[in-house]
PDB file of C-alpha atoms in Angstrom:
ATOM      1  CA  UNK H 265     -24.659  93.320 -81.084  1.00 81.00           C
ATOM      2  CA  UNK H 266     -22.718  96.540 -80.688  1.00 86.00           C
ATOM      3  CA  UNK H 267     -24.434  99.811 -79.838  1.00 88.00           C
ATOM      4  CA  UNK H 268     -23.163 103.154 -78.607  1.00 92.00           C
ATOM      5  CA  UNK H 269     -24.595 106.480 -77.537  1.00 92.00           C
ATOM      6  CA  UNK H 270     -23.021 109.740 -76.415  1.00 94.00           C
ATOM      7  CA  UNK H 271     -24.209 112.946 -74.799  1.00 95.00           C
ATOM      8  CA  UNK H 272     -21.449 115.364 -75.767  1.00 96.00           C
ATOM      9  CA  UNK H 273     -22.457 117.997 -73.228  1.00 96.00           C
ATOM     10  CA  UNK H 274     -24.929 117.856 -70.382  1.00 93.00           C
ATOM     11  CA  UNK H 275     -24.701 121.524 -69.363  1.00 95.00           C
ATOM     12  CA  UNK H 276     -24.518 122.516 -65.705  1.00 94.00           C
ATOM     13  CA  UNK H 277     -24.298 118.888 -64.519  1.00 94.00           C
ATOM     14  CA  UNK H 278     -21.070 118.027 -62.760  1.00 95.00           C
ATOM     15  CA  UNK H 279     -19.697 114.493 -63.240  1.00 96.00           C
ATOM     16  CA  UNK H 280     -20.081 113.820 -59.505  1.00 95.00           C
ATOM     17  CA  UNK H 281     -23.829 114.292 -59.977  1.00 94.00           C
ATOM     18  CA  UNK H 282     -23.902 110.969 -61.836  1.00 95.00           C
ATOM     19  CA  UNK H 283     -22.129 108.946 -59.158  1.00 94.00           C
ATOM     20  CA  UNK H 284     -25.428 107.930 -57.544  1.00 94.00           C
ATOM     21  CA  UNK H 285     -26.497 105.933 -60.593  1.00 95.00           C
ATOM     22  CA  UNK H 286     -23.144 104.185 -60.866  1.00 95.00           C
ATOM     23  CA  UNK H 287     -22.830 103.432 -57.152  1.00 94.00           C
ATOM     24  CA  UNK H 288     -26.445 102.225 -56.902  1.00 93.00           C
ATOM     25  CA  UNK H 289     -26.596 100.616 -60.335  1.00 94.00           C
ATOM     26  CA  UNK H 290     -28.643  97.564 -59.352  1.00 93.00           C
ATOM     27  CA  UNK H 291     -31.539  99.685 -58.086  1.00 93.00           C
ATOM     28  CA  UNK H 292     -31.021 102.578 -60.501  1.00 94.00           C
ATOM     29  CA  UNK H 293     -30.970 100.424 -63.645  1.00 92.00           C
ATOM     30  CA  UNK H 294     -34.224  98.732 -62.629  1.00 90.00           C
ATOM     31  CA  UNK H 295     -35.752 102.156 -61.927  1.00 91.00           C
ATOM     32  CA  UNK H 296     -34.892 103.798 -65.274  1.00 91.00           C
ATOM     33  CA  UNK H 297     -35.147 100.922 -67.766  1.00 88.00           C
ATOM     34  CA  UNK H 298     -38.637  99.492 -68.362  1.00 85.00           C
ATOM     35  CA  UNK H 299     -37.143  96.255 -69.748  1.00 86.00           C
ATOM     36  CA  UNK H 300     -35.593  95.408 -66.369  1.00 91.00           C
ATOM     37  CA  UNK H 301     -37.568  93.071 -64.127  1.00 92.00           C
ATOM     38  CA  UNK H 302     -34.937  92.759 -61.419  1.00 93.00           C
ATOM     39  CA  UNK H 303     -31.218  93.111 -60.749  1.00 94.00           C
ATOM     40  CA  UNK H 304     -29.606  90.999 -58.009  1.00 93.00           C
ATOM     41  CA  UNK H 305     -26.220  91.224 -56.357  1.00 94.00           C
ATOM     42  CA  UNK H 306     -24.701  87.754 -56.301  1.00 95.00           C
ATOM     43  CA  UNK H 307     -21.374  88.348 -54.580  1.00 94.00           C
ATOM     44  CA  UNK H 308     -18.940  91.154 -53.959  1.00 94.00           C
ATOM     45  CA  UNK H 309     -15.227  91.500 -53.316  1.00 90.00           C
ATOM     46  CA  UNK H 310     -12.833  94.431 -53.132  1.00 90.00           C
ATOM     47  CA  UNK H 311     -12.775  95.219 -56.854  1.00 92.00           C
ATOM     48  CA  UNK H 312     -15.927  93.797 -58.453  1.00 95.00           C
ATOM     49  CA  UNK H 313     -19.498  92.713 -57.870  1.00 96.00           C
ATOM     50  CA  UNK H 314     -21.289  89.732 -59.419  1.00 95.00           C
ATOM     51  CA  UNK H 315     -24.694  90.771 -60.788  1.00 95.00           C
ATOM     52  CA  UNK H 316     -27.658  88.950 -62.334  1.00 95.00           C
ATOM     53  CA  UNK H 317     -30.197  90.937 -64.368  1.00 95.00           C
ATOM     54  CA  UNK H 318     -33.600  89.721 -65.543  1.00 95.00           C
ATOM     55  CA  UNK H 319     -34.963  91.500 -68.610  1.00 92.00           C
ATOM     56  CA  UNK H 320     -38.481  91.598 -70.096  1.00 90.00           C
ATOM     57  CA  UNK H 321     -38.814  91.243 -73.844  1.00 83.00           C
ATOM     58  CA  UNK H 322     -42.004  91.796 -75.858  1.00 79.00           C
ATOM     59  CA  UNK H 323     -44.053  88.743 -76.838  1.00 78.00           C
ATOM     60  CA  UNK H 324     -43.245  86.387 -78.556  1.00 80.00           C
ATOM     61  CA  UNK H 325     -39.565  86.870 -77.619  1.00 82.00           C
ATOM     62  CA  UNK H 326     -38.502  85.063 -74.433  1.00 86.00           C
ATOM     63  CA  UNK H 327     -37.283  87.052 -71.445  1.00 91.00           C
ATOM     64  CA  UNK H 328     -33.531  87.191 -70.825  1.00 92.00           C
ATOM     65  CA  UNK H 329     -31.158  86.692 -67.930  1.00 94.00           C
ATOM     66  CA  UNK H 330     -27.652  88.155 -67.910  1.00 94.00           C
ATOM     67  CA  UNK H 331     -24.917  87.350 -65.399  1.00 95.00           C
ATOM     68  CA  UNK H 332     -21.845  89.544 -65.283  1.00 95.00           C
ATOM     69  CA  UNK H 333     -19.359  91.390 -63.123  1.00 96.00           C
ATOM     70  CA  UNK H 334     -19.643  95.086 -62.371  1.00 96.00           C
ATOM     71  CA  UNK H 335     -16.469  97.156 -61.983  1.00 97.00           C
ATOM     72  CA  UNK H 336     -16.665 100.706 -60.621  1.00 96.00           C
ATOM     73  CA  UNK H 337     -13.873 103.182 -61.266  1.00 95.00           C
ATOM     74  CA  UNK H 338     -14.799 106.395 -59.493  1.00 95.00           C
ATOM     75  CA  UNK H 339     -12.434 109.356 -59.891  1.00 93.00           C
ATOM     76  CA  UNK H 340     -10.549 107.347 -62.489  1.00 89.00           C
ATOM     77  CA  UNK H 341      -9.044 110.689 -63.379  1.00 91.00           C
ATOM     78  CA  UNK H 342     -10.086 113.917 -61.691  1.00 91.00           C
ATOM     79  CA  UNK H 343     -13.891 114.202 -61.978  1.00 94.00           C
ATOM     80  CA  UNK H 344     -14.085 111.142 -64.261  1.00 97.00           C
ATOM     81  CA  UNK H 345     -16.135 108.049 -63.436  1.00 97.00           C
ATOM     82  CA  UNK H 346     -16.668 104.723 -65.182  1.00 97.00           C
ATOM     83  CA  UNK H 347     -18.690 101.583 -64.660  1.00 96.00           C
ATOM     84  CA  UNK H 348     -17.921  98.451 -66.673  1.00 97.00           C
ATOM     85  CA  UNK H 349     -20.056  95.320 -66.930  1.00 96.00           C
ATOM     86  CA  UNK H 350     -18.454  92.177 -68.326  1.00 96.00           C
ATOM     87  CA  UNK H 351     -19.149  88.460 -68.295  1.00 93.00           C
ATOM     88  CA  UNK H 352     -15.456  87.606 -68.460  1.00 92.00           C
ATOM     89  CA  UNK H 353     -14.692  84.967 -65.842  1.00 90.00           C
ATOM     90  CA  UNK H 354     -18.329  84.590 -64.796  1.00 91.00           C
ATOM     91  CA  UNK H 355     -18.684  80.807 -65.129  1.00 90.00           C
ATOM     92  CA  UNK H 356     -18.568  80.270 -61.374  1.00 90.00           C
ATOM     93  CA  UNK H 357     -21.390  82.827 -60.990  1.00 92.00           C
ATOM     94  CA  UNK H 358     -23.485  80.843 -63.450  1.00 90.00           C
ATOM     95  CA  UNK H 359     -22.643  77.563 -61.694  1.00 89.00           C
ATOM     96  CA  UNK H 360     -23.357  78.846 -58.186  1.00 91.00           C
ATOM     97  CA  UNK H 361     -26.260  81.228 -58.799  1.00 91.00           C
ATOM     98  CA  UNK H 362     -28.452  79.631 -61.468  1.00 86.00           C
ATOM     99  CA  UNK H 363     -31.154  77.044 -61.021  1.00 87.00           C
ATOM    100  CA  UNK H 364     -33.184  74.822 -63.320  1.00 87.00           C
ATOM    101  CA  UNK H 365     -36.294  77.018 -63.064  1.00 89.00           C
ATOM    102  CA  UNK H 366     -34.417  80.125 -64.219  1.00 89.00           C
ATOM    103  CA  UNK H 367     -32.751  78.187 -67.009  1.00 87.00           C
ATOM    104  CA  UNK H 368     -36.175  77.074 -68.298  1.00 90.00           C
ATOM    105  CA  UNK H 369     -37.798  80.488 -67.896  1.00 91.00           C
ATOM    106  CA  UNK H 370     -35.027  82.744 -69.292  1.00 93.00           C
ATOM    107  CA  UNK H 371     -32.695  82.748 -72.273  1.00 92.00           C
ATOM    108  CA  UNK H 372     -29.114  83.470 -71.212  1.00 92.00           C
ATOM    109  CA  UNK H 373     -27.823  86.667 -72.784  1.00 91.00           C
ATOM    110  CA  UNK H 374     -24.177  87.639 -72.765  1.00 91.00           C
ATOM    111  CA  UNK H 375     -22.518  90.935 -71.909  1.00 92.00           C
ATOM    112  CA  UNK H 376     -19.053  91.073 -73.426  1.00 94.00           C
ATOM    113  CA  UNK H 377     -18.696  94.740 -72.484  1.00 95.00           C
ATOM    114  CA  UNK H 378     -21.095  97.395 -71.291  1.00 95.00           C
ATOM    115  CA  UNK H 379     -19.826 100.703 -69.957  1.00 97.00           C
ATOM    116  CA  UNK H 380     -20.935 104.123 -68.789  1.00 96.00           C
ATOM    117  CA  UNK H 381     -18.141 106.708 -68.897  1.00 97.00           C
ATOM    118  CA  UNK H 382     -18.630 110.188 -67.396  1.00 97.00           C
ATOM    119  CA  UNK H 383     -16.085 112.917 -68.033  1.00 97.00           C
ATOM    120  CA  UNK H 384     -16.041 116.641 -67.329  1.00 97.00           C
ATOM    121  CA  UNK H 385     -16.421 119.215 -70.091  1.00 97.00           C
ATOM    122  CA  UNK H 386     -14.302 122.342 -69.545  1.00 97.00           C
ATOM    123  CA  UNK H 387     -14.559 125.884 -70.871  1.00 96.00           C
ATOM    124  CA  UNK H 388     -11.621 128.006 -72.047  1.00 96.00           C
ATOM    125  CA  UNK H 389     -10.712 128.843 -68.425  1.00 97.00           C
ATOM    126  CA  UNK H 390     -10.657 125.124 -67.547  1.00 95.00           C
ATOM    127  CA  UNK H 391     -13.826 125.459 -65.459  1.00 96.00           C
ATOM    128  CA  UNK H 392     -16.191 122.472 -65.561  1.00 96.00           C
ATOM    129  CA  UNK H 393     -19.325 123.517 -67.453  1.00 97.00           C
ATOM    130  CA  UNK H 394     -20.984 120.104 -67.679  1.00 97.00           C
ATOM    131  CA  UNK H 395     -20.476 116.438 -68.360  1.00 97.00           C
ATOM    132  CA  UNK H 396     -19.818 114.204 -71.340  1.00 97.00           C
ATOM    133  CA  UNK H 397     -21.326 110.723 -71.108  1.00 97.00           C
ATOM    134  CA  UNK H 398     -20.590 107.741 -73.306  1.00 97.00           C
ATOM    135  CA  UNK H 399     -22.449 104.434 -73.252  1.00 95.00           C
ATOM    136  CA  UNK H 400     -21.438 101.266 -75.070  1.00 95.00           C
ATOM    137  CA  UNK H 401     -22.949  97.796 -75.169  1.00 93.00           C
ATOM    138  CA  UNK H 402     -21.422  94.772 -76.840  1.00 92.00           C
ATOM    139  CA  UNK H 403     -23.151  91.491 -76.234  1.00 89.00           C
ATOM    140  CA  UNK H 404     -25.312  88.685 -77.484  1.00 85.00           C
ATOM    141  CA  UNK H 405     -28.938  88.779 -76.394  1.00 82.00           C
ATOM    142  CA  UNK H 406     -29.088  85.010 -76.811  1.00 82.00           C
ATOM    143  CA  UNK H 407     -31.677  82.792 -78.404  1.00 81.00           C
ATOM    144  CA  UNK H 408     -32.717  83.012 -82.017  1.00 77.00           C
ATOM    145  CA  UNK H 409     -33.388  86.728 -82.323  1.00 74.00           C
ATOM    146  CA  UNK H 410     -32.766  87.693 -85.975  1.00 72.00           C
ATOM    147  CA  UNK H 411     -29.817  90.032 -86.601  1.00 74.00           C
ATOM    148  CA  UNK H 412     -32.075  92.574 -88.358  1.00 73.00           C
ATOM    149  CA  UNK H 413     -34.230  92.825 -85.213  1.00 72.00           C
ATOM    150  CA  UNK H 414     -31.147  93.252 -83.038  1.00 71.00           C
ATOM    151  CA  UNK H 415     -29.752  95.933 -85.348  1.00 72.00           C
ATOM    152  CA  UNK H 416     -32.998  97.921 -85.089  1.00 70.00           C
ATOM    153  CA  UNK H 417     -33.461  97.507 -81.344  1.00 72.00           C
ATOM    154  CA  UNK H 418     -29.793  97.988 -80.317  1.00 72.00           C
ATOM    155  CA  UNK H 419     -29.449 101.705 -81.135  1.00 75.00           C
ATOM    156  CA  UNK H 420     -32.782 102.515 -79.475  1.00 80.00           C
ATOM    157  CA  UNK H 421     -31.771 100.630 -76.331  1.00 81.00           C
ATOM    158  CA  UNK H 422     -28.440 102.494 -76.237  1.00 85.00           C
ATOM    159  CA  UNK H 423     -30.239 105.851 -76.411  1.00 85.00           C
ATOM    160  CA  UNK H 424     -32.800 104.737 -73.832  1.00 88.00           C
ATOM    161  CA  UNK H 425     -29.992 103.613 -71.494  1.00 89.00           C
ATOM    162  CA  UNK H 426     -28.218 106.946 -71.875  1.00 91.00           C
ATOM    163  CA  UNK H 427     -31.436 108.934 -71.351  1.00 91.00           C
ATOM    164  CA  UNK H 428     -32.301 106.874 -68.268  1.00 90.00           C
ATOM    165  CA  UNK H 429     -28.819 107.433 -66.863  1.00 93.00           C
ATOM    166  CA  UNK H 430     -29.026 111.194 -67.433  1.00 93.00           C
ATOM    167  CA  UNK H 431     -32.544 111.411 -65.985  1.00 91.00           C
ATOM    168  CA  UNK H 432     -31.899 109.270 -62.900  1.00 90.00           C
ATOM    169  CA  UNK H 433     -32.723 110.928 -59.612  1.00 75.00           C
ATOM    170  CA  UNK H 434     -31.923 109.125 -56.366  1.00 62.00           C
TER     171      UNK H 434
END
């Protein structure tokens, strides 16, 4: 499943105004996305954080669990911020932080790449007049969810994720 969304210009909102969501993603994501039951920090080192997310799906679809790493790149370039989620190299997280009860209760979804990218938008005088935000999700929700369902739900979820990010207030 691949889905993308972009807000070309959020006027009068500086890129630094979105740092709170990125820095507090575990709490912020649960606050703005109604599908999120819980997000847990599993471990953290100097350049990434292991995260486990539990997601609610409508009946009769089973709820999902996703385990991935979160990478924050604040001030990647001047006034540009990015957060990347990826399951690459997460096997030890699954081995150390999953139990039989969770495995029975949740279907394991996969996050190949999920990213929020915030960049400044400049006027002709190179003054920042707002922010550009891009969101991308590439993953496998797991289980036997038909492709046609995924292709209908994916774009809506991308827009909902972008709207929640824009509307987040700490």
